[in-house]
Tab-separated table of C-alpha atoms in Angstrom:
chain	number	residue	atom	x	y	z
A	1	UNK	CA	28.880	20.538	11.954
A	2	UNK	CA	26.729	18.931	9.684
A	3	UNK	CA	27.814	16.884	6.515
A	4	UNK	CA	24.346	15.883	3.892
A	5	UNK	CA	24.583	12.847	1.887
A	6	UNK	CA	21.856	12.394	-0.805
A	7	UNK	CA	20.950	9.003	-1.630
A	8	UNK	CA	19.601	8.589	-5.640
A	9	UNK	CA	16.640	6.292	-6.653
A	10	UNK	CA	15.319	5.649	-9.854
A	11	UNK	CA	15.277	8.547	-11.921
A	12	UNK	CA	18.004	10.716	-9.681
A	13	UNK	CA	21.225	8.676	-10.838
A	14	UNK	CA	23.191	11.472	-10.229
A	15	UNK	CA	23.155	15.166	-9.485
A	16	UNK	CA	23.154	17.580	-12.262
A	17	UNK	CA	24.009	20.704	-9.959
A	18	UNK	CA	26.592	19.111	-8.479
A	19	UNK	CA	30.439	20.216	-9.226
A	20	UNK	CA	32.243	16.633	-7.967
A	21	UNK	CA	35.401	17.401	-6.401
A	22	UNK	CA	35.978	13.885	-5.467
A	23	UNK	CA	34.835	10.022	-5.834
A	24	UNK	CA	35.879	7.439	-3.131
A	25	UNK	CA	35.640	3.948	-3.498
A	26	UNK	CA	34.823	2.647	0.430
A	27	UNK	CA	34.876	-1.232	2.108
A	28	UNK	CA	33.066	-1.706	5.046
A	29	UNK	CA	32.517	-4.704	6.990
A	30	UNK	CA	28.803	-5.703	5.646
A	31	UNK	CA	30.695	-5.902	2.018
A	32	UNK	CA	30.868	-3.008	-0.876
A	33	UNK	CA	28.372	-0.128	-1.307
A	34	UNK	CA	25.732	0.682	-4.337
A	35	UNK	CA	29.144	2.770	-5.973
A	36	UNK	CA	32.134	5.273	-5.411
A	37	UNK	CA	30.427	8.323	-2.433
A	38	UNK	CA	30.569	11.706	-4.889
A	39	UNK	CA	31.797	14.186	-3.054
A	40	UNK	CA	30.857	17.457	-4.643
A	41	UNK	CA	29.600	20.935	-4.025
A	42	UNK	CA	26.061	21.973	-4.469
A	43	UNK	CA	25.648	25.821	-3.885
A	44	UNK	CA	28.895	25.909	-2.520
A	45	UNK	CA	27.771	23.652	0.221
A	46	UNK	CA	29.505	19.956	0.550
A	47	UNK	CA	27.361	17.213	0.048
A	48	UNK	CA	27.995	13.474	-1.125
A	49	UNK	CA	25.667	11.961	-3.558
A	50	UNK	CA	25.622	7.413	-3.730
A	51	UNK	CA	23.381	5.985	-6.567
A	52	UNK	CA	21.586	3.692	-4.081
A	53	UNK	CA	20.859	1.068	-7.695
A	54	UNK	CA	24.531	1.771	-8.485
A	55	UNK	CA	25.408	4.051	-11.800
A	56	UNK	CA	24.509	2.598	-14.184
A	57	UNK	CA	21.104	1.578	-12.671
A	58	UNK	CA	22.155	-2.424	-12.511
A	59	UNK	CA	20.871	-3.189	-8.846
A	60	UNK	CA	17.322	-3.962	-8.317
A	61	UNK	CA	16.065	-3.358	-5.034
A	62	UNK	CA	15.906	-6.476	-3.090
A	63	UNK	CA	19.591	-6.231	-4.175
A	64	UNK	CA	20.803	-3.237	-2.747
A	65	UNK	CA	23.490	-3.781	0.083
A	66	UNK	CA	21.846	-1.175	2.183
A	67	UNK	CA	24.150	-2.130	5.363
A	68	UNK	CA	27.359	-1.124	2.991
A	69	UNK	CA	25.298	2.000	2.067
A	70	UNK	CA	24.595	3.119	5.181
A	71	UNK	CA	27.794	2.126	7.341
A	72	UNK	CA	29.902	3.414	4.355
A	73	UNK	CA	28.035	7.214	4.467
A	74	UNK	CA	28.357	6.969	8.482
A	75	UNK	CA	32.642	6.372	8.157
A	76	UNK	CA	32.156	9.185	5.852
A	77	UNK	CA	30.755	11.535	8.563
A	78	UNK	CA	27.524	12.243	7.373
A	79	UNK	CA	25.003	13.299	9.700
A	80	UNK	CA	21.982	13.420	7.622
A	81	UNK	CA	20.435	11.874	4.783
A	82	UNK	CA	17.988	12.877	2.497
A	83	UNK	CA	17.257	9.707	0.186
A	84	UNK	CA	15.043	10.184	-2.652
A	85	UNK	CA	12.419	7.243	-4.089
A	86	UNK	CA	10.239	6.960	-7.088
A	87	UNK	CA	6.933	5.230	-5.473
A	88	UNK	CA	3.589	4.858	-6.556
A	89	UNK	CA	0.378	6.628	-5.652
A	90	UNK	CA	-2.163	4.359	-3.777
A	91	UNK	CA	-3.765	7.666	-2.790
A	92	UNK	CA	-4.554	8.829	-5.544
A	93	UNK	CA	-4.777	12.535	-4.826
A	94	UNK	CA	-0.855	11.906	-5.441
A	95	UNK	CA	-0.428	12.654	-8.897
A	96	UNK	CA	2.547	11.219	-10.840
A	97	UNK	CA	5.206	14.027	-10.869
A	98	UNK	CA	4.156	14.900	-7.219
A	99	UNK	CA	6.542	15.016	-4.670
A	100	UNK	CA	5.516	13.265	-1.150
A	101	UNK	CA	7.461	13.909	1.921
A	102	UNK	CA	6.512	10.797	3.872
A	103	UNK	CA	6.352	10.642	8.055
A	104	UNK	CA	5.671	6.921	8.309
A	105	UNK	CA	6.411	3.683	6.528
A	106	UNK	CA	5.245	0.058	6.816
A	107	UNK	CA	7.517	-2.306	6.124
A	108	UNK	CA	6.545	-5.263	3.550
A	109	UNK	CA	10.020	-7.067	2.942
A	110	UNK	CA	11.771	-10.019	3.189
A	111	UNK	CA	14.885	-11.519	3.001
A	112	UNK	CA	16.732	-8.295	3.333
A	113	UNK	CA	19.631	-7.889	6.186
A	114	UNK	CA	18.011	-5.144	7.998
A	115	UNK	CA	19.733	-4.561	11.237
A	116	UNK	CA	23.534	-3.906	11.986
A	117	UNK	CA	22.755	-5.869	15.441
A	118	UNK	CA	22.617	-9.491	16.057
A	119	UNK	CA	26.054	-9.942	14.041
A	120	UNK	CA	28.088	-10.207	16.909
A	121	UNK	CA	27.995	-11.197	20.892
A	122	UNK	CA	26.291	-8.599	21.964
A	123	UNK	CA	23.484	-7.702	24.569
A	124	UNK	CA	20.242	-6.944	22.371
A	125	UNK	CA	19.689	-3.804	21.307
A	126	UNK	CA	15.904	-2.108	20.636
A	127	UNK	CA	15.355	1.583	18.802
A	128	UNK	CA	12.852	3.559	19.043
A	129	UNK	CA	10.778	3.416	15.163
A	130	UNK	CA	7.960	5.443	16.414
A	131	UNK	CA	8.395	8.378	14.279
A	132	UNK	CA	10.930	7.053	11.277
A	133	UNK	CA	12.162	9.734	10.287
A	134	UNK	CA	13.668	13.068	11.361
A	135	UNK	CA	11.826	15.528	11.434
A	136	UNK	CA	14.271	18.330	11.806
A	137	UNK	CA	15.299	17.469	8.244
A	138	UNK	CA	11.371	16.960	6.798
A	139	UNK	CA	11.199	20.367	8.224
A	140	UNK	CA	14.370	21.558	5.755
A	141	UNK	CA	12.677	19.802	3.448
A	142	UNK	CA	8.955	21.515	3.637
A	143	UNK	CA	11.242	24.709	3.756
A	144	UNK	CA	13.117	23.872	0.534
A	145	UNK	CA	9.771	23.468	-1.146
A	146	UNK	CA	8.264	26.390	-0.211
A	147	UNK	CA	11.328	28.150	-1.110
A	148	UNK	CA	11.360	26.876	-4.604
A	149	UNK	CA	7.612	27.416	-4.904
A	150	UNK	CA	6.905	23.775	-5.485
A	151	UNK	CA	3.794	22.035	-4.195
A	152	UNK	CA	4.860	19.240	-1.484
A	153	UNK	CA	2.207	16.724	0.175
A	154	UNK	CA	3.952	17.181	3.476
A	155	UNK	CA	3.072	14.157	5.248
A	156	UNK	CA	2.070	10.383	4.009
A	157	UNK	CA	2.820	6.175	4.424
A	158	UNK	CA	5.128	4.970	2.428
A	159	UNK	CA	4.489	0.764	1.475
A	160	UNK	CA	8.021	-0.998	1.257
A	161	UNK	CA	7.381	-4.476	-0.946
A	162	UNK	CA	9.979	-6.662	-2.060
A	163	UNK	CA	10.226	-5.601	-5.730
A	164	UNK	CA	11.059	-6.176	-8.088
A	165	UNK	CA	8.308	-6.295	-9.315
A	166	UNK	CA	4.832	-4.167	-9.278
A	167	UNK	CA	2.208	-5.754	-7.216
A	168	UNK	CA	-0.881	-6.693	-7.866
A	169	UNK	CA	-4.200	-4.736	-7.773
A	170	UNK	CA	-5.550	-7.176	-4.903
A	171	UNK	CA	-2.474	-6.379	-2.909
A	172	UNK	CA	-2.374	-2.525	-3.435
A	173	UNK	CA	-6.467	-2.799	-2.062
A	174	UNK	CA	-4.803	-4.551	0.977
A	175	UNK	CA	-1.976	-1.298	1.517
A	176	UNK	CA	-4.835	0.601	0.881
A	177	UNK	CA	-6.748	-1.029	4.181
A	178	UNK	CA	-3.185	-0.699	6.234
A	179	UNK	CA	-2.927	3.044	5.544
A	180	UNK	CA	-0.444	3.142	3.467
A	181	UNK	CA	-0.757	6.348	0.730
A	182	UNK	CA	2.644	5.599	-1.696
A	183	UNK	CA	4.240	2.208	-2.258
A	184	UNK	CA	8.128	2.155	-3.420
A	185	UNK	CA	10.715	-1.144	-2.982
A	186	UNK	CA	13.875	0.979	-1.141
A	187	UNK	CA	12.286	2.369	2.090
A	188	UNK	CA	13.256	-0.229	4.491
A	189	UNK	CA	15.347	-1.502	5.591
A	190	UNK	CA	17.510	1.452	4.471
A	191	UNK	CA	15.275	4.161	6.959
A	192	UNK	CA	15.795	2.330	9.983
A	193	UNK	CA	19.569	1.228	9.460
A	194	UNK	CA	19.502	4.818	9.186
A	195	UNK	CA	18.107	5.415	13.040
A	196	UNK	CA	20.266	2.315	14.258
A	197	UNK	CA	23.499	4.497	13.339
A	198	UNK	CA	21.850	7.574	14.799
A	199	UNK	CA	21.459	9.560	11.265
A	200	UNK	CA	18.945	12.360	10.645
A	201	UNK	CA	17.011	10.158	7.405
A	202	UNK	CA	14.158	11.477	5.652
A	203	UNK	CA	12.046	10.765	2.480
A	204	UNK	CA	11.801	12.971	-0.517
A	205	UNK	CA	9.628	11.002	-2.640
A	206	UNK	CA	8.785	11.219	-6.330
A	207	UNK	CA	5.466	9.724	-7.611
A	208	UNK	CA	6.119	8.058	-10.628
A	209	UNK	CA	2.455	6.304	-11.406
A	210	UNK	CA	-0.710	5.448	-9.628
A	211	UNK	CA	-0.786	2.072	-8.370
A	212	UNK	CA	-1.652	-1.342	-9.882
A	213	UNK	CA	-5.972	-1.306	-10.141
A	214	UNK	CA	-5.864	2.686	-9.235
A	215	UNK	CA	-6.337	3.409	-13.203
A	216	UNK	CA	-7.571	1.365	-16.233
A	217	UNK	CA	-4.851	-1.044	-17.612
A	218	UNK	CA	-1.478	-2.243	-17.029
A	219	UNK	CA	1.461	0.154	-15.531
A	220	UNK	CA	3.400	1.731	-18.448
A	221	UNK	CA	7.029	2.141	-18.449
A	222	UNK	CA	7.492	4.707	-20.771
A	223	UNK	CA	4.739	6.860	-18.930
A	224	UNK	CA	6.536	6.359	-15.397
A	225	UNK	CA	9.916	7.341	-17.434
A	226	UNK	CA	8.084	10.716	-18.324
A	227	UNK	CA	6.815	10.947	-14.966
A	228	UNK	CA	9.992	10.746	-12.992
A	229	UNK	CA	11.883	13.166	-15.405
A	230	UNK	CA	9.327	15.638	-14.519
A	231	UNK	CA	9.086	14.656	-11.058
A	232	UNK	CA	13.183	14.880	-10.862
A	233	UNK	CA	13.573	17.626	-11.992
A	234	UNK	CA	11.303	19.507	-9.446
A	235	UNK	CA	13.239	17.450	-6.644
A	236	UNK	CA	16.377	19.152	-7.891
A	237	UNK	CA	14.789	22.185	-7.477
A	238	UNK	CA	13.709	21.480	-4.009
A	239	UNK	CA	16.901	20.014	-3.438
A	240	UNK	CA	18.812	23.090	-4.324
A	241	UNK	CA	16.664	24.932	-1.785
A	242	UNK	CA	16.590	22.809	0.742
A	243	UNK	CA	20.665	22.828	1.481
A	244	UNK	CA	21.460	25.855	2.293
A	245	UNK	CA	18.765	26.158	4.522
A	246	UNK	CA	20.381	22.667	6.421
A	247	UNK	CA	23.867	24.371	6.596
A	248	UNK	CA	22.436	27.772	8.227
A	249	UNK	CA	22.253	29.916	5.186
């Protein structure tokens, strides 16, 4: 039986269409998750919602306890995870407000607890990460976009950077040479930890701005907030149509 979790990022600190039934505080061997697990119903289907940055959006990307978050979701019986990520566009064809369904990721983060393996004496364990996102869940999201009548970029490479600062123009040029289409600060180690736990994980990325150097001037936070608002409205619509599909409706 499938149980879906939605991890909300910047711009999606709560689900307006979620009928809340319960909030559950979790403890894990890796500390506390970002917030209590919110149990509720979307269109009659049970969903667990977790705001990645805490309910008050107070946890910066490099300080998120990704291990605790993913472990807690697994303990709650979650099988599938849709992660919403705010990103900047390196590929200028992806205008602010665009929804992107990345199919690849490059990890540029450092100093984050990035694996569940190695903390106890045990044989060395390697996971296959050739395709970092769950294709079955990506298909559900593509179908949800189609049902909602929303445009969705069906693929792209996500560059995960450390944050919390934005990148320099030179760094963005490097990421572009590396093949990245979008850049964000929360994609890793979340995706890899989900794979280690056997969770079906996909990212729904919301383009909030053009990356540094892609347009004239500096990155404006008020403009980002405006694009995030419109982009997350689309993301909510997509989720409303995708969730029944995941549960076979």
